[in-house]
PDB file of C-alpha atoms in Angstrom:
ATOM      1  CA  ASP A 233      -3.706 -18.245  -4.804  1.00 65.00           C
ATOM      2  CA  ALA A 234      -3.657 -15.781  -2.171  1.00 66.00           C
ATOM      3  CA  LYS A 235      -6.844 -13.543  -1.623  1.00 84.00           C
ATOM      4  CA  THR A 236      -7.955 -11.013   0.586  1.00 92.00           C
ATOM      5  CA  THR A 237     -11.500 -10.049   0.507  1.00 95.00           C
ATOM      6  CA  GLN A 238     -13.512  -6.790   1.828  1.00 97.00           C
ATOM      7  CA  PRO A 239     -16.715  -5.930   1.331  1.00 97.00           C
ATOM      8  CA  ASN A 240     -17.104  -3.571  -1.356  1.00 97.00           C
ATOM      9  CA  SER A 241     -18.579  -0.299   0.340  1.00 98.00           C
ATOM     10  CA  MET A 242     -19.955   0.281   3.866  1.00 98.00           C
ATOM     11  CA  GLU A 243     -21.822   3.368   5.546  1.00 97.00           C
ATOM     12  CA  SER A 244     -22.088   4.742   9.157  1.00 96.00           C
ATOM     13  CA  ASN A 245     -23.734   7.530  10.864  1.00 96.00           C
ATOM     14  CA  GLU A 246     -21.295  10.599  12.211  1.00 97.00           C
ATOM     15  CA  GLU A 247     -20.016   9.579  16.248  1.00 96.00           C
ATOM     16  CA  GLU A 248     -21.000   5.777  15.477  1.00 96.00           C
ATOM     17  CA  PRO A 249     -18.374   3.027  15.746  1.00 96.00           C
ATOM     18  CA  VAL A 250     -17.529   1.519  12.494  1.00 97.00           C
ATOM     19  CA  HIS A 251     -16.459  -2.158  11.996  1.00 98.00           C
ATOM     20  CA  LEU A 252     -14.741  -2.967   9.060  1.00 98.00           C
ATOM     21  CA  PRO A 253     -13.560  -6.660   7.855  1.00 98.00           C
ATOM     22  CA  CYS A 254     -11.497  -8.571   6.138  1.00 98.00           C
ATOM     23  CA  ASN A 255     -10.810 -11.773   5.157  1.00 97.00           C
ATOM     24  CA  HIS A 256      -7.186 -13.650   4.573  1.00 93.00           C
ATOM     25  CA  SER A 257      -7.990 -16.718   4.766  1.00 89.00           C
ATOM     26  CA  THR A 258      -4.727 -17.865   3.279  1.00 88.00           C
ATOM     27  CA  ILE A 259      -2.200 -15.709   5.799  1.00 89.00           C
ATOM     28  CA  SER A 260       0.946 -17.334   6.827  1.00 87.00           C
ATOM     29  CA  GLY A 261       2.479 -17.287  10.482  1.00 86.00           C
ATOM     30  CA  THR A 262       5.067 -14.512   9.761  1.00 88.00           C
ATOM     31  CA  ASP A 263       2.356 -12.160   7.823  1.00 91.00           C
ATOM     32  CA  TYR A 264       1.759  -8.734   9.210  1.00 93.00           C
ATOM     33  CA  ILE A 265      -1.735  -7.246   9.165  1.00 95.00           C
ATOM     34  CA  HIS A 266      -1.843  -3.774   7.806  1.00 96.00           C
ATOM     35  CA  TRP A 267      -4.811  -1.146   7.529  1.00 97.00           C
ATOM     36  CA  TYR A 268      -4.213   1.898   4.961  1.00 97.00           C
ATOM     37  CA  ARG A 269      -6.974   4.230   3.884  1.00 98.00           C
ATOM     38  CA  GLN A 270      -6.890   6.214   0.957  1.00 97.00           C
ATOM     39  CA  LEU A 271      -8.502   9.631  -0.112  1.00 95.00           C
ATOM     40  CA  PRO A 272      -9.009  10.793  -3.626  1.00 91.00           C
ATOM     41  CA  SER A 273      -5.863  11.612  -5.687  1.00 89.00           C
ATOM     42  CA  GLN A 274      -3.950  10.827  -2.617  1.00 93.00           C
ATOM     43  CA  GLY A 275      -1.533   8.103  -1.397  1.00 95.00           C
ATOM     44  CA  PRO A 276      -2.688   5.536   0.862  1.00 97.00           C
ATOM     45  CA  GLU A 277      -2.147   6.525   4.552  1.00 96.00           C
ATOM     46  CA  TYR A 278      -1.412   4.475   7.275  1.00 96.00           C
ATOM     47  CA  VAL A 279      -4.127   3.459   9.983  1.00 97.00           C
ATOM     48  CA  ILE A 280      -2.652   0.633  12.192  1.00 97.00           C
ATOM     49  CA  HIS A 281      -0.622  -2.640  11.871  1.00 95.00           C
ATOM     50  CA  GLY A 282      -0.309  -6.047  14.291  1.00 95.00           C
ATOM     51  CA  LEU A 283       0.761  -9.642  14.113  1.00 94.00           C
ATOM     52  CA  THR A 284      -1.025 -11.668  16.763  1.00 92.00           C
ATOM     53  CA  SER A 285      -2.373  -9.340  19.612  1.00 90.00           C
ATOM     54  CA  ASN A 286      -5.250  -6.719  19.164  1.00 93.00           C
ATOM     55  CA  VAL A 287      -3.555  -2.827  19.120  1.00 94.00           C
ATOM     56  CA  ASN A 288      -4.581   0.131  19.484  1.00 95.00           C
ATOM     57  CA  ASN A 289      -3.163   3.678  18.368  1.00 93.00           C
ATOM     58  CA  ARG A 290      -4.403   7.379  18.521  1.00 91.00           C
ATOM     59  CA  MET A 291      -6.381   6.669  14.981  1.00 88.00           C
ATOM     60  CA  ALA A 292      -8.211   3.039  15.302  1.00 96.00           C
ATOM     61  CA  SER A 293      -8.215  -0.366  16.737  1.00 97.00           C
ATOM     62  CA  LEU A 294      -7.075  -3.606  14.813  1.00 98.00           C
ATOM     63  CA  ALA A 295      -8.866  -6.508  16.227  1.00 97.00           C
ATOM     64  CA  ILE A 296      -7.131 -10.224  14.811  1.00 96.00           C
ATOM     65  CA  ALA A 297      -9.061 -13.348  14.778  1.00 95.00           C
ATOM     66  CA  GLU A 298      -7.168 -16.383  17.195  1.00 94.00           C
ATOM     67  CA  ASP A 299      -6.405 -18.261  13.702  1.00 93.00           C
ATOM     68  CA  ARG A 300      -5.393 -14.732  11.806  1.00 93.00           C
ATOM     69  CA  LYS A 301      -7.676 -15.791   8.857  1.00 94.00           C
ATOM     70  CA  SER A 302      -9.539 -12.342   9.426  1.00 96.00           C
ATOM     71  CA  SER A 303      -8.815  -9.145  11.140  1.00 97.00           C
ATOM     72  CA  THR A 304     -11.547  -6.254  11.934  1.00 98.00           C
ATOM     73  CA  LEU A 305     -10.408  -2.782  11.834  1.00 98.00           C
ATOM     74  CA  ILE A 306     -12.649  -0.674  14.498  1.00 98.00           C
ATOM     75  CA  LEU A 307     -12.842   3.105  14.146  1.00 97.00           C
ATOM     76  CA  HIS A 308     -14.254   4.092  17.595  1.00 95.00           C
ATOM     77  CA  ARG A 309     -16.406   7.377  16.691  1.00 95.00           C
ATOM     78  CA  ALA A 310     -16.712   8.008  12.691  1.00 96.00           C
ATOM     79  CA  THR A 311     -16.175  11.317  11.534  1.00 96.00           C
ATOM     80  CA  LEU A 312     -16.945  13.343   8.197  1.00 96.00           C
ATOM     81  CA  ARG A 313     -12.670  13.020   7.799  1.00 95.00           C
ATOM     82  CA  ASP A 314     -13.103   9.171   7.683  1.00 97.00           C
ATOM     83  CA  ALA A 315     -15.036   9.122   5.045  1.00 97.00           C
ATOM     84  CA  ALA A 316     -11.945   7.192   2.154  1.00 98.00           C
ATOM     85  CA  VAL A 317     -11.189   3.481   1.245  1.00 98.00           C
ATOM     86  CA  TYR A 318      -9.675   1.580   3.478  1.00 98.00           C
ATOM     87  CA  TYR A 319      -7.593  -1.335   2.459  1.00 98.00           C
ATOM     88  CA  CYS A 320      -6.222  -4.409   4.486  1.00 97.00           C
ATOM     89  CA  MET A 321      -3.037  -5.818   3.447  1.00 95.00           C
ATOM     90  CA  THR A 322      -0.810  -8.757   4.134  1.00 93.00           C
ATOM     91  CA  SER A 323       2.677  -8.471   4.160  1.00 87.00           C
ATOM     92  CA  TYR A 324       6.046 -10.271   4.641  1.00 78.00           C
ATOM     93  CA  ASP A 325       7.244 -12.681   1.791  1.00 72.00           C
ATOM     94  CA  LYS A 326       4.154 -12.050  -0.280  1.00 77.00           C
ATOM     95  CA  VAL A 327       2.279  -8.918  -0.249  1.00 89.00           C
ATOM     96  CA  ILE A 328      -1.576  -8.999  -1.006  1.00 92.00           C
ATOM     97  CA  PHE A 329      -3.922  -6.159  -0.686  1.00 95.00           C
ATOM     98  CA  GLY A 330      -7.479  -6.674  -0.316  1.00 96.00           C
ATOM     99  CA  PRO A 331      -9.914  -4.478  -2.996  1.00 96.00           C
ATOM    100  CA  GLY A 332     -11.064  -2.131  -0.526  1.00 97.00           C
ATOM    101  CA  THR A 333     -13.971  -0.851   1.617  1.00 98.00           C
ATOM    102  CA  SER A 334     -15.338   2.593   0.651  1.00 98.00           C
ATOM    103  CA  LEU A 335     -16.450   4.098   3.621  1.00 98.00           C
ATOM    104  CA  SER A 336     -18.964   6.639   4.049  1.00 98.00           C
ATOM    105  CA  VAL A 337     -20.003   8.475   6.748  1.00 97.00           C
ATOM    106  CA  ILE A 338     -23.438  10.380   6.881  1.00 96.00           C
ATOM    107  CA  PRO A 339     -23.632  13.778   9.022  1.00 95.00           C
TER     108      PRO A 339
ATOM    109  CA  LYS B  28      10.363  16.312   8.155  1.00 63.00           C
ATOM    110  CA  ALA B  29       9.660  15.626   4.723  1.00 80.00           C
ATOM    111  CA  GLY B  30       7.269  13.139   3.284  1.00 94.00           C
ATOM    112  CA  VAL B  31       7.997  10.588   0.095  1.00 97.00           C
ATOM    113  CA  THR B  32       8.269  12.375  -2.987  1.00 97.00           C
ATOM    114  CA  GLN B  33       7.887  10.954  -6.252  1.00 98.00           C
ATOM    115  CA  THR B  34       8.904  12.478  -9.709  1.00 97.00           C
ATOM    116  CA  PRO B  35       7.332  13.037 -12.096  1.00 97.00           C
ATOM    117  CA  ARG B  36       3.861  13.311 -10.789  1.00 97.00           C
ATOM    118  CA  TYR B  37       2.525  12.940 -14.227  1.00 97.00           C
ATOM    119  CA  LEU B  38       3.504  11.070 -17.594  1.00 97.00           C
ATOM    120  CA  ILE B  39       2.234  10.294 -20.953  1.00 98.00           C
ATOM    121  CA  LYS B  40       4.196   7.455 -23.098  1.00 98.00           C
ATOM    122  CA  THR B  41       3.874   5.882 -26.265  1.00 98.00           C
ATOM    123  CA  ARG B  42       3.402   1.987 -26.581  1.00 98.00           C
ATOM    124  CA  GLY B  43       6.822   0.848 -26.939  1.00 98.00           C
ATOM    125  CA  GLN B  44       9.049   3.266 -24.883  1.00 98.00           C
ATOM    126  CA  GLN B  45      10.176   3.006 -21.554  1.00 98.00           C
ATOM    127  CA  VAL B  46      10.230   4.604 -18.555  1.00 98.00           C
ATOM    128  CA  THR B  47      11.870   5.410 -15.276  1.00 98.00           C
ATOM    129  CA  LEU B  48       9.850   6.685 -12.276  1.00 98.00           C
ATOM    130  CA  SER B  49      12.024   8.066  -9.044  1.00 98.00           C
ATOM    131  CA  CYS B  50      11.197   7.459  -5.452  1.00 98.00           C
ATOM    132  CA  SER B  51      12.889   9.894  -2.623  1.00 98.00           C
ATOM    133  CA  PRO B  52      11.907   8.227   0.423  1.00 97.00           C
ATOM    134  CA  ILE B  53      11.650   9.717   4.467  1.00 97.00           C
ATOM    135  CA  SER B  54      14.882  10.094   5.547  1.00 95.00           C
ATOM    136  CA  GLY B  55      16.159   7.648   7.738  1.00 93.00           C
ATOM    137  CA  HIS B  56      14.029   4.854   5.849  1.00 95.00           C
ATOM    138  CA  ARG B  57      15.962   1.883   4.547  1.00 95.00           C
ATOM    139  CA  SER B  58      12.980  -0.130   2.788  1.00 95.00           C
ATOM    140  CA  VAL B  59      11.190   1.161  -0.450  1.00 96.00           C
ATOM    141  CA  SER B  60       8.333  -0.396  -2.309  1.00 96.00           C
ATOM    142  CA  TRP B  61       6.548   0.158  -5.397  1.00 97.00           C
ATOM    143  CA  TYR B  62       3.338  -0.671  -6.489  1.00 97.00           C
ATOM    144  CA  GLN B  63       0.459  -0.643  -9.093  1.00 98.00           C
ATOM    145  CA  GLN B  64      -2.671   1.142  -8.491  1.00 98.00           C
ATOM    146  CA  THR B  65      -5.593   0.640 -11.209  1.00 97.00           C
ATOM    147  CA  PRO B  66      -9.379   0.671 -11.346  1.00 94.00           C
ATOM    148  CA  GLY B  67      -9.350  -3.180 -12.384  1.00 91.00           C
ATOM    149  CA  GLN B  68      -6.644  -5.097 -10.718  1.00 93.00           C
ATOM    150  CA  GLY B  69      -6.580  -2.475  -7.189  1.00 94.00           C
ATOM    151  CA  LEU B  70      -3.186  -2.085  -5.920  1.00 96.00           C
ATOM    152  CA  GLN B  71      -0.836  -4.351  -6.112  1.00 96.00           C
ATOM    153  CA  PHE B  72       2.853  -4.813  -5.201  1.00 95.00           C
ATOM    154  CA  LEU B  73       5.408  -4.432  -7.660  1.00 97.00           C
ATOM    155  CA  PHE B  74       9.028  -5.230  -5.023  1.00 94.00           C
ATOM    156  CA  GLU B  75      10.629  -3.879  -2.210  1.00 94.00           C
ATOM    157  CA  TYR B  76      14.140  -2.776  -1.596  1.00 95.00           C
ATOM    158  CA  PHE B  77      16.070  -2.694   1.968  1.00 94.00           C
ATOM    159  CA  SER B  78      19.406  -1.445   1.605  1.00 94.00           C
ATOM    160  CA  GLU B  79      19.893  -1.761  -1.783  1.00 95.00           C
ATOM    161  CA  THR B  80      18.777  -5.280  -2.057  1.00 95.00           C
ATOM    162  CA  GLN B  81      15.201  -6.336  -3.367  1.00 94.00           C
ATOM    163  CA  ARG B  82      14.017  -8.181  -0.669  1.00 91.00           C
ATOM    164  CA  ASN B  83      10.336  -9.181  -2.491  1.00 88.00           C
ATOM    165  CA  LYS B  84       8.875  -9.015  -5.928  1.00 92.00           C
ATOM    166  CA  GLY B  85       5.392  -9.473  -6.871  1.00 93.00           C
ATOM    167  CA  ASN B  86       3.623 -11.430 -10.321  1.00 93.00           C
ATOM    168  CA  PHE B  87       4.846  -8.730 -13.116  1.00 96.00           C
ATOM    169  CA  PRO B  88       6.860  -9.584 -16.088  1.00 97.00           C
ATOM    170  CA  GLY B  89      10.280  -8.663 -16.508  1.00 96.00           C
ATOM    171  CA  ARG B  90       9.675  -5.324 -18.199  1.00 98.00           C
ATOM    172  CA  PHE B  91       9.337  -3.926 -14.535  1.00 98.00           C
ATOM    173  CA  SER B  92      12.682  -3.171 -12.754  1.00 97.00           C
ATOM    174  CA  GLY B  93      14.023  -1.319 -10.024  1.00 97.00           C
ATOM    175  CA  ARG B  94      16.812  -0.176  -8.020  1.00 97.00           C
ATOM    176  CA  GLN B  95      17.762   1.363  -4.919  1.00 98.00           C
ATOM    177  CA  PHE B  96      20.971   3.781  -4.187  1.00 97.00           C
ATOM    178  CA  SER B  97      22.927   4.059  -1.518  1.00 96.00           C
ATOM    179  CA  ASN B  98      20.968   7.166  -0.219  1.00 95.00           C
ATOM    180  CA  SER B  99      17.757   4.804  -0.027  1.00 96.00           C
ATOM    181  CA  ARG B 100      16.678   6.974  -3.303  1.00 97.00           C
ATOM    182  CA  SER B 101      14.732   4.625  -5.771  1.00 98.00           C
ATOM    183  CA  GLU B 102      14.127   3.856  -9.209  1.00 98.00           C
ATOM    184  CA  MET B 103      11.760   1.921 -11.252  1.00 98.00           C
ATOM    185  CA  ASN B 104      11.833   0.779 -14.950  1.00 98.00           C
ATOM    186  CA  VAL B 105       9.096  -0.275 -17.288  1.00 98.00           C
ATOM    187  CA  SER B 106      10.557  -1.312 -20.357  1.00 96.00           C
ATOM    188  CA  THR B 107       8.635  -1.950 -24.007  1.00 97.00           C
ATOM    189  CA  LEU B 108       5.396  -0.002 -22.486  1.00 98.00           C
ATOM    190  CA  GLU B 109       1.827  -1.418 -23.323  1.00 98.00           C
ATOM    191  CA  LEU B 110      -1.191   0.314 -22.768  1.00 98.00           C
ATOM    192  CA  GLY B 111      -2.265  -1.693 -19.915  1.00 97.00           C
ATOM    193  CA  ASP B 112       0.641  -0.303 -17.961  1.00 98.00           C
ATOM    194  CA  SER B 113      -1.429   3.054 -17.675  1.00 98.00           C
ATOM    195  CA  ALA B 114      -1.718   3.057 -13.968  1.00 98.00           C
ATOM    196  CA  LEU B 115      -0.910   5.476 -10.821  1.00 98.00           C
ATOM    197  CA  TYR B 116       2.251   4.118  -9.654  1.00 98.00           C
ATOM    198  CA  LEU B 117       3.022   4.358  -6.010  1.00 98.00           C
ATOM    199  CA  CYS B 118       5.965   4.142  -3.714  1.00 97.00           C
ATOM    200  CA  ALA B 119       5.999   3.266  -0.207  1.00 96.00           C
ATOM    201  CA  SER B 120       8.902   3.793   2.598  1.00 96.00           C
ATOM    202  CA  SER B 121       9.556   2.456   5.898  1.00 93.00           C
ATOM    203  CA  GLN B 122      12.462   2.113   8.209  1.00 91.00           C
ATOM    204  CA  TRP B 123      12.052  -1.747   7.851  1.00 86.00           C
ATOM    205  CA  ASP B 124      11.177  -4.061   5.390  1.00 81.00           C
ATOM    206  CA  ARG B 125       8.695  -7.008   4.986  1.00 79.00           C
ATOM    207  CA  GLY B 126       5.777  -5.344   6.732  1.00 79.00           C
ATOM    208  CA  TYR B 127       7.682  -5.031  10.507  1.00 81.00           C
ATOM    209  CA  THR B 128       7.038  -1.040  10.268  1.00 87.00           C
ATOM    210  CA  GLU B 129       4.268   1.341   9.107  1.00 91.00           C
ATOM    211  CA  ALA B 130       5.051   2.372   5.476  1.00 93.00           C
ATOM    212  CA  PHE B 131       4.825   5.999   4.378  1.00 96.00           C
ATOM    213  CA  PHE B 132       3.079   6.739   1.051  1.00 97.00           C
ATOM    214  CA  GLY B 133       4.042   9.266  -2.013  1.00 97.00           C
ATOM    215  CA  GLN B 134       1.398  10.420  -4.004  1.00 96.00           C
ATOM    216  CA  GLY B 135       1.985   8.829  -6.853  1.00 97.00           C
ATOM    217  CA  THR B 136       3.093   9.171 -11.007  1.00 98.00           C
ATOM    218  CA  ARG B 137       0.200   8.921 -13.174  1.00 98.00           C
ATOM    219  CA  LEU B 138       1.579   6.996 -16.014  1.00 98.00           C
ATOM    220  CA  THR B 139      -0.682   7.064 -19.156  1.00 98.00           C
ATOM    221  CA  VAL B 140       0.397   5.180 -22.078  1.00 98.00           C
ATOM    222  CA  VAL B 141      -1.192   6.033 -25.707  1.00 98.00           C
TER     223      VAL B 141
END
């Protein structure tokens, strides 16, 4: 069975970088890797996605391992507004979400 | 521009009944996906529609079905409701299917089955 794993929770100090890992060992060659985050009582919000190469946008960076079996979401300077549950997801033929990492940001 | 709209926001149904949930995507988006979110199972993919065709389906029983209309609006239906169907049902829209482009989620419909 396809499985995606993430740490249950992580903590970061405000204004420090945060590296959120995700293992997607059964990813197929056509699967995209997405990251979303969710605040309480809201739908998930898009953060970033990629296929093979590392990606940067105004919110974050996505580092994809060479074998694509893992990826890391990088928040360059965590703010209090970044406290949320972060989900990685792979998609093409099968859409698989990880269990999510609850990120706490300490002022 | 307007975001993804899901109606209703909250719903209480009795076991054995059926329910229909609605999703209006962002204008111009042709793909709509549906997800079930529960504390125990997390986010699980139900199905994806693109230009009125189901392109992808998750591992849910046939009681869960959906459709997409020519204006890209989508509905999902759950028949013969069970207590375990209580969940937050989320839909997301995107320009293209299969994860090519970012998805925008609605706020969800909270379904409670009693």
